[in-house]
Amino acid sequence: MMQKKILRLDRLRQVPAQFSWIDQRLVRENFLRHGEPTAWALYLVLVTVADAQGLSYYSDATLSRLLKLDPLQLAQARQQLVSADLLAYHKPLYQVLALPPASTPVSAPRTGQSLSVGDILRRVVQGGAA
């Protein structure tokens, strides 16, 4: 098992005074497949600026400027997040939504056993967790 060691104690992350976080399930449960990079850039900005209820009222002009997107690109990015049920929008208000409950376990419990690349690929092809 890999031993973890803090590399930069002087830069250890702390919970910020303002509310802002990103749920690790976005990666673990493969939500990233639901959007293009522009949608995830928008999501990152909205998660960063939202309050504890996930609410933000940044204007389209501000978001377009921050993300270097034209209005159509911004609208498409927003729609991808709405369609993925990650964002609610009623102009001018955005709400970053909690991720939906997990329907099935994403990965098998860790056993400490090593798997070959072939075993991992077989499990992925068969629809099981690696």
Backbone as JSON Lines, residues from 0, in Angstrom:
{"i":0,"aa":"M","n":[0.84,-1.18,0.0],"ca":[0.0,0.0,0.0],"c":[0.89,1.25,0.0]}
{"i":1,"aa":"M","n":[0.51,2.22,-0.77],"ca":[1.27,3.46,-0.88],"c":[1.18,4.27,0.41]}
{"i":2,"aa":"Q","n":[2.31,4.71,0.9],"ca":[2.34,5.57,2.08],"c":[2.24,7.02,1.61]}
{"i":3,"aa":"K","n":[1.26,7.74,2.12],"ca":[1.07,9.13,1.74],"c":[1.89,10.02,2.67]}
{"i":4,"aa":"K","n":[2.43,11.06,2.09],"ca":[3.21,12.02,2.87],"c":[2.87,13.41,2.35]}
{"i":5,"aa":"I","n":[2.59,14.31,3.25],"ca":[2.3,15.69,2.85],"c":[3.55,16.28,2.23]}
{"i":6,"aa":"L","n":[3.4,16.83,1.04],"ca":[4.55,17.37,0.31],"c":[4.85,18.81,0.69]}
{"i":7,"aa":"R","n":[3.82,19.59,0.93],"ca":[3.99,21.01,1.28],"c":[3.12,21.35,2.48]}
{"i":8,"aa":"L","n":[3.63,21.16,3.66],"ca":[2.88,21.44,4.88],"c":[2.44,22.9,4.93]}
{"i":9,"aa":"D","n":[3.25,23.78,4.36],"ca":[2.93,25.22,4.36],"c":[1.73,25.54,3.47]}
{"i":10,"aa":"R","n":[1.32,24.61,2.61],"ca":[0.2,24.83,1.69],"c":[-0.9,23.81,1.89]}
{"i":11,"aa":"L","n":[-1.01,23.23,3.07],"ca":[-2.03,22.25,3.38],"c":[-3.41,22.89,3.25]}
{"i":12,"aa":"R","n":[-4.31,22.25,2.5],"ca":[-5.64,22.81,2.29],"c":[-6.42,22.86,3.59]}
{"i":13,"aa":"Q","n":[-7.17,23.91,3.75],"ca":[-8.06,24.09,4.89],"c":[-9.45,24.38,4.34]}
{"i":14,"aa":"V","n":[-10.45,24.1,5.14],"ca":[-11.8,24.47,4.74],"c":[-11.85,25.99,4.72]}
{"i":15,"aa":"P","n":[-12.25,26.59,3.58],"ca":[-12.27,28.05,3.49],"c":[-13.38,28.66,4.35]}
{"i":16,"aa":"A","n":[-13.19,29.92,4.68],"ca":[-14.19,30.63,5.48],"c":[-15.52,30.68,4.75]}
{"i":17,"aa":"Q","n":[-15.49,30.86,3.43],"ca":[-16.72,30.86,2.64],"c":[-17.05,29.42,2.26]}
{"i":18,"aa":"F","n":[-18.29,29.18,1.9],"ca":[-18.73,27.83,1.55],"c":[-18.39,27.56,0.09]}
{"i":19,"aa":"S","n":[-17.68,26.51,-0.18],"ca":[-17.38,26.11,-1.55],"c":[-16.78,24.72,-1.54]}
{"i":20,"aa":"W","n":[-17.34,23.8,-2.34],"ca":[-16.78,22.46,-2.42],"c":[-17.29,21.77,-3.68]}
{"i":21,"aa":"I","n":[-16.59,20.7,-4.04],"ca":[-16.99,19.89,-5.18],"c":[-17.07,18.44,-4.71]}
{"i":22,"aa":"D","n":[-18.19,17.8,-5.0],"ca":[-18.43,16.43,-4.57],"c":[-17.56,15.47,-5.38]}
{"i":23,"aa":"Q","n":[-16.81,14.62,-4.68],"ca":[-15.93,13.66,-5.35],"c":[-16.7,12.65,-6.2]}
{"i":24,"aa":"R","n":[-17.99,12.48,-5.94],"ca":[-18.78,11.55,-6.74],"c":[-18.86,11.97,-8.2]}
{"i":25,"aa":"L","n":[-18.59,13.25,-8.5],"ca":[-18.58,13.67,-9.9],"c":[-17.62,12.81,-10.71]}
{"i":26,"aa":"V","n":[-16.48,12.49,-10.12],"ca":[-15.49,11.66,-10.81],"c":[-15.78,10.18,-10.56]}
{"i":27,"aa":"R","n":[-16.0,9.83,-9.32],"ca":[-16.17,8.42,-8.96],"c":[-17.36,7.76,-9.65]}
{"i":28,"aa":"E","n":[-18.42,8.52,-9.87],"ca":[-19.62,7.96,-10.5],"c":[-19.78,8.41,-11.94]}
{"i":29,"aa":"N","n":[-18.72,8.92,-12.51],"ca":[-18.62,9.23,-13.94],"c":[-19.64,10.25,-14.43]}
{"i":30,"aa":"F","n":[-19.95,11.24,-13.63],"ca":[-20.85,12.3,-14.07],"c":[-20.22,13.13,-15.19]}
{"i":31,"aa":"L","n":[-18.89,13.12,-15.29],"ca":[-18.22,13.96,-16.27],"c":[-18.63,13.64,-17.7]}
{"i":32,"aa":"R","n":[-19.12,12.44,-17.92],"ca":[-19.54,12.07,-19.28],"c":[-20.78,12.85,-19.73]}
{"i":33,"aa":"H","n":[-21.45,13.52,-18.8],"ca":[-22.69,14.23,-19.11],"c":[-22.47,15.64,-19.65]}
{"i":34,"aa":"G","n":[-21.23,16.05,-19.81],"ca":[-21.03,17.42,-20.27],"c":[-19.68,17.61,-20.95]}
{"i":35,"aa":"E","n":[-19.65,18.64,-21.76],"ca":[-18.42,19.04,-22.43],"c":[-17.56,19.85,-21.45]}
{"i":36,"aa":"P","n":[-16.31,20.08,-21.77],"ca":[-15.45,20.88,-20.89],"c":[-16.03,22.26,-20.56]}
{"i":37,"aa":"T","n":[-16.74,22.87,-21.49],"ca":[-17.33,24.18,-21.19],"c":[-18.39,24.06,-20.09]}
{"i":38,"aa":"A","n":[-19.15,22.97,-20.08],"ca":[-20.16,22.76,-19.04],"c":[-19.47,22.6,-17.69]}
{"i":39,"aa":"W","n":[-18.36,21.88,-17.65],"ca":[-17.66,21.67,-16.38],"c":[-16.95,22.94,-15.92]}
{"i":40,"aa":"A","n":[-16.52,23.75,-16.86],"ca":[-15.95,25.06,-16.47],"c":[-17.04,25.91,-15.82]}
{"i":41,"aa":"L","n":[-18.23,25.92,-16.41],"ca":[-19.35,26.65,-15.82],"c":[-19.68,26.09,-14.45]}
{"i":42,"aa":"Y","n":[-19.73,24.78,-14.32],"ca":[-20.04,24.14,-13.04],"c":[-19.01,24.55,-11.98]}
{"i":43,"aa":"L","n":[-17.75,24.54,-12.34],"ca":[-16.69,24.92,-11.4],"c":[-16.87,26.35,-10.9]}
{"i":44,"aa":"V","n":[-17.17,27.27,-11.81],"ca":[-17.39,28.66,-11.4],"c":[-18.6,28.74,-10.48]}
{"i":45,"aa":"L","n":[-19.69,28.1,-10.86],"ca":[-20.91,28.19,-10.06],"c":[-20.74,27.54,-8.68]}
{"i":46,"aa":"V","n":[-20.05,26.42,-8.6],"ca":[-19.8,25.79,-7.3],"c":[-18.93,26.7,-6.44]}
{"i":47,"aa":"T","n":[-17.99,27.37,-7.07],"ca":[-17.07,28.25,-6.35],"c":[-17.76,29.48,-5.79]}
{"i":48,"aa":"V","n":[-18.68,30.05,-6.56],"ca":[-19.3,31.32,-6.14],"c":[-20.64,31.13,-5.42]}
{"i":49,"aa":"A","n":[-21.18,29.92,-5.41],"ca":[-22.49,29.68,-4.81],"c":[-22.43,29.77,-3.29]}
{"i":50,"aa":"D","n":[-23.57,30.07,-2.71],"ca":[-23.67,30.07,-1.25],"c":[-23.93,28.65,-0.75]}
{"i":51,"aa":"A","n":[-24.19,28.49,0.52],"ca":[-24.35,27.16,1.12],"c":[-25.55,26.4,0.55]}
{"i":52,"aa":"Q","n":[-26.52,27.1,-0.04],"ca":[-27.66,26.42,-0.67],"c":[-27.42,26.18,-2.15]}
{"i":53,"aa":"G","n":[-26.23,26.52,-2.64],"ca":[-25.9,26.32,-4.04],"c":[-26.39,27.43,-4.95]}
{"i":54,"aa":"L","n":[-26.82,28.54,-4.38],"ca":[-27.41,29.63,-5.16],"c":[-26.38,30.66,-5.59]}
{"i":55,"aa":"S","n":[-26.56,31.14,-6.81],"ca":[-25.71,32.18,-7.37],"c":[-26.53,32.96,-8.38]}
{"i":56,"aa":"Y","n":[-26.23,34.23,-8.51],"ca":[-26.94,35.03,-9.49],"c":[-25.96,35.78,-10.4]}
{"i":57,"aa":"Y","n":[-24.84,35.15,-10.73],"ca":[-23.92,35.75,-11.69],"c":[-24.65,35.9,-13.02]}
{"i":58,"aa":"S","n":[-24.45,37.02,-13.67],"ca":[-25.13,37.28,-14.94],"c":[-24.47,36.5,-16.08]}
{"i":59,"aa":"D","n":[-25.24,36.34,-17.16],"ca":[-24.69,35.7,-18.35],"c":[-23.47,36.46,-18.85]}
{"i":60,"aa":"A","n":[-23.52,37.77,-18.81],"ca":[-22.39,38.58,-19.29],"c":[-21.14,38.3,-18.45]}
{"i":61,"aa":"T","n":[-21.3,38.23,-17.15],"ca":[-20.16,37.96,-16.27],"c":[-19.61,36.56,-16.49]}
{"i":62,"aa":"L","n":[-20.51,35.58,-16.56],"ca":[-20.06,34.2,-16.78],"c":[-19.4,34.05,-18.14]}
{"i":63,"aa":"S","n":[-19.95,34.68,-19.16],"ca":[-19.35,34.63,-20.5],"c":[-17.95,35.23,-20.48]}
{"i":64,"aa":"R","n":[-17.81,36.35,-19.79],"ca":[-16.5,37.0,-19.71],"c":[-15.5,36.13,-18.94]}
{"i":65,"aa":"L","n":[-15.92,35.59,-17.79],"ca":[-15.02,34.77,-16.98],"c":[-14.56,33.52,-17.72]}
{"i":66,"aa":"L","n":[-15.48,32.91,-18.45],"ca":[-15.21,31.63,-19.11],"c":[-14.8,31.78,-20.57]}
{"i":67,"aa":"K","n":[-14.81,33.01,-21.07],"ca":[-14.48,33.28,-22.48],"c":[-15.38,32.47,-23.41]}
{"i":68,"aa":"L","n":[-16.69,32.54,-23.13],"ca":[-17.69,31.85,-23.94],"c":[-18.62,32.89,-24.55]}
{"i":69,"aa":"D","n":[-19.09,32.61,-25.77],"ca":[-20.11,33.49,-26.32],"c":[-21.45,33.07,-25.74]}
{"i":70,"aa":"P","n":[-22.49,33.89,-25.89],"ca":[-23.79,33.57,-25.27],"c":[-24.34,32.19,-25.65]}
{"i":71,"aa":"L","n":[-24.17,31.78,-26.89],"ca":[-24.66,30.46,-27.3],"c":[-23.89,29.34,-26.59]}
{"i":72,"aa":"Q","n":[-22.59,29.46,-26.51],"ca":[-21.78,28.45,-25.82],"c":[-22.17,28.36,-24.34]}
{"i":73,"aa":"L","n":[-22.4,29.52,-23.71],"ca":[-22.82,29.54,-22.31],"c":[-24.17,28.84,-22.16]}
{"i":74,"aa":"A","n":[-25.11,29.15,-23.04],"ca":[-26.44,28.53,-22.98],"c":[-26.34,27.02,-23.17]}
{"i":75,"aa":"Q","n":[-25.49,26.56,-24.07],"ca":[-25.32,25.12,-24.3],"c":[-24.7,24.45,-23.07]}
{"i":76,"aa":"A","n":[-23.7,25.09,-22.48],"ca":[-23.06,24.54,-21.29],"c":[-24.07,24.45,-20.15]}
{"i":77,"aa":"R","n":[-24.84,25.5,-19.96],"ca":[-25.87,25.52,-18.91],"c":[-26.89,24.4,-19.16]}
{"i":78,"aa":"Q","n":[-27.34,24.24,-20.4],"ca":[-28.34,23.22,-20.72],"c":[-27.81,21.81,-20.46]}
{"i":79,"aa":"Q","n":[-26.54,21.57,-20.73],"ca":[-25.96,20.25,-20.45],"c":[-26.04,19.95,-18.95]}
{"i":80,"aa":"L","n":[-25.75,20.94,-18.11],"ca":[-25.81,20.74,-16.66],"c":[-27.24,20.58,-16.17]}
{"i":81,"aa":"V","n":[-28.16,21.33,-16.76],"ca":[-29.59,21.19,-16.4],"c":[-30.08,19.8,-16.82]}
{"i":82,"aa":"S","n":[-29.74,19.38,-18.03],"ca":[-30.16,18.06,-18.53],"c":[-29.59,16.92,-17.69]}
{"i":83,"aa":"A","n":[-28.39,17.12,-17.15],"ca":[-27.76,16.11,-16.31],"c":[-28.29,16.17,-14.87]}
{"i":84,"aa":"D","n":[-29.23,17.07,-14.61],"ca":[-29.85,17.24,-13.29],"c":[-28.83,17.66,-12.23]}
{"i":85,"aa":"L","n":[-27.86,18.47,-12.66],"ca":[-26.84,18.98,-11.75],"c":[-27.04,20.45,-11.44]}
{"i":86,"aa":"L","n":[-27.93,21.09,-12.2],"ca":[-28.1,22.53,-12.1],"c":[-29.56,22.88,-12.36]}
{"i":87,"aa":"A","n":[-30.08,23.82,-11.57],"ca":[-31.39,24.4,-11.85],"c":[-31.14,25.85,-12.23]}
{"i":88,"aa":"Y","n":[-31.94,26.36,-13.17],"ca":[-31.72,27.73,-13.64],"c":[-33.06,28.39,-13.91]}
{"i":89,"aa":"H","n":[-33.22,29.55,-13.34],"ca":[-34.36,30.42,-13.63],"c":[-33.79,31.82,-13.62]}
{"i":90,"aa":"K","n":[-33.56,32.35,-14.8],"ca":[-32.85,33.61,-14.96],"c":[-33.33,34.64,-13.95]}
{"i":91,"aa":"P","n":[-32.45,35.25,-13.2],"ca":[-30.99,35.2,-13.23],"c":[-30.39,34.25,-12.22]}
{"i":92,"aa":"L","n":[-31.18,33.37,-11.62],"ca":[-30.72,32.56,-10.5],"c":[-30.31,31.16,-10.93]}
{"i":93,"aa":"Y","n":[-29.13,30.77,-10.46],"ca":[-28.63,29.41,-10.64],"c":[-28.69,28.71,-9.3]}
{"i":94,"aa":"Q","n":[-28.96,27.41,-9.32],"ca":[-28.79,26.6,-8.12],"c":[-28.03,25.34,-8.51]}
{"i":95,"aa":"V","n":[-26.85,25.17,-7.92],"ca":[-26.1,23.94,-8.08],"c":[-26.8,22.92,-7.21]}
{"i":96,"aa":"L","n":[-27.22,21.81,-7.81],"ca":[-28.0,20.8,-7.11],"c":[-27.1,19.74,-6.48]}
{"i":97,"aa":"A","n":[-27.58,19.17,-5.38],"ca":[-26.9,18.01,-4.81],"c":[-26.93,16.89,-5.84]}
{"i":98,"aa":"L","n":[-25.9,16.08,-5.86],"ca":[-25.89,14.96,-6.79],"c":[-27.0,13.99,-6.42]}
{"i":99,"aa":"P","n":[-27.6,13.37,-7.42],"ca":[-28.66,12.4,-7.12],"c":[-28.09,11.24,-6.3]}
{"i":100,"aa":"P","n":[-28.93,10.56,-5.54],"ca":[-28.43,9.43,-4.76],"c":[-27.85,8.36,-5.67]}
{"i":101,"aa":"A","n":[-26.84,7.7,-5.17],"ca":[-26.22,6.61,-5.95],"c":[-27.22,5.48,-6.08]}
{"i":102,"aa":"S","n":[-27.35,4.94,-7.29],"ca":[-28.3,3.86,-7.51],"c":[-27.68,2.49,-7.23]}
{"i":103,"aa":"T","n":[-26.4,2.36,-7.52],"ca":[-25.71,1.1,-7.26],"c":[-24.3,1.42,-6.81]}
{"i":104,"aa":"P","n":[-23.68,0.52,-6.08],"ca":[-22.3,0.77,-5.69],"c":[-21.43,0.94,-6.93]}
{"i":105,"aa":"V","n":[-20.52,1.89,-6.86],"ca":[-19.68,2.2,-8.0],"c":[-18.48,1.29,-8.08]}
{"i":106,"aa":"S","n":[-17.94,0.91,-6.96],"ca":[-16.76,0.06,-7.01],"c":[-16.86,-1.01,-5.93]}
{"i":107,"aa":"A","n":[-16.15,-2.08,-6.17],"ca":[-16.1,-3.15,-5.2],"c":[-15.3,-2.7,-3.98]}
{"i":108,"aa":"P","n":[-15.56,-3.28,-2.84],"ca":[-14.77,-2.92,-1.67],"c":[-13.31,-3.23,-1.91]}
{"i":109,"aa":"R","n":[-12.46,-2.42,-1.34],"ca":[-11.02,-2.66,-1.49],"c":[-10.61,-3.88,-0.7]}
{"i":110,"aa":"T","n":[-9.84,-4.73,-1.35],"ca":[-9.41,-5.96,-0.69],"c":[-7.91,-5.99,-0.45]}
{"i":111,"aa":"G","n":[-7.2,-5.03,-1.02],"ca":[-5.75,-5.04,-0.89],"c":[-5.08,-5.92,-1.93]}
{"i":112,"aa":"Q","n":[-5.89,-6.59,-2.76],"ca":[-5.34,-7.46,-3.79],"c":[-5.0,-6.64,-5.03]}
{"i":113,"aa":"S","n":[-3.93,-7.04,-5.7],"ca":[-3.58,-6.42,-6.97],"c":[-4.29,-7.15,-8.1]}
{"i":114,"aa":"L","n":[-4.7,-6.39,-9.11],"ca":[-5.33,-6.98,-10.29],"c":[-4.46,-6.71,-11.5]}
{"i":115,"aa":"S","n":[-4.45,-7.65,-12.41],"ca":[-3.73,-7.43,-13.65],"c":[-4.53,-6.48,-14.53]}
{"i":116,"aa":"V","n":[-3.87,-5.88,-15.5],"ca":[-4.56,-5.0,-16.45],"c":[-5.64,-5.79,-17.18]}
{"i":117,"aa":"G","n":[-5.35,-7.04,-17.52],"ca":[-6.34,-7.89,-18.18],"c":[-7.58,-8.09,-17.34]}
{"i":118,"aa":"D","n":[-7.39,-8.34,-16.03],"ca":[-8.54,-8.51,-15.12],"c":[-9.37,-7.24,-15.05]}
{"i":119,"aa":"I","n":[-8.7,-6.12,-14.97],"ca":[-9.41,-4.83,-14.89],"c":[-10.21,-4.6,-16.16]}
{"i":120,"aa":"L","n":[-9.58,-4.81,-17.32],"ca":[-10.28,-4.6,-18.59],"c":[-11.47,-5.54,-18.73]}
{"i":121,"aa":"R","n":[-11.32,-6.8,-18.31],"ca":[-12.43,-7.74,-18.37],"c":[-13.6,-7.25,-17.52]}
{"i":122,"aa":"R","n":[-13.32,-6.77,-16.34],"ca":[-14.38,-6.27,-15.46],"c":[-15.08,-5.05,-16.07]}
{"i":123,"aa":"V","n":[-14.29,-4.16,-16.68],"ca":[-14.88,-2.96,-17.28],"c":[-15.78,-3.36,-18.45]}
{"i":124,"aa":"V","n":[-15.3,-4.26,-19.31],"ca":[-16.08,-4.7,-20.47],"c":[-17.35,-5.41,-20.03]}
{"i":125,"aa":"Q","n":[-17.28,-6.17,-18.93],"ca":[-18.44,-6.91,-18.43],"c":[-19.36,-6.03,-17.6]}
{"i":126,"aa":"G","n":[-18.98,-4.78,-17.4],"ca":[-19.84,-3.85,-16.66],"c":[-19.62,-3.85,-15.17]}
{"i":127,"aa":"G","n":[-18.62,-4.56,-14.68],"ca":[-18.32,-4.57,-13.25],"c":[-17.35,-3.48,-12.9]}
{"i":128,"aa":"A","n":[-17.17,-3.25,-11.62],"ca":[-16.23,-2.24,-11.16],"c":[-14.82,-2.8,-11.22]}
{"i":129,"aa":"A","n":[-13.88,-1.9,-11.51],"ca":[-12.48,-2.32,-11.56],"c":[-11.92,-2.26,-10.24]}
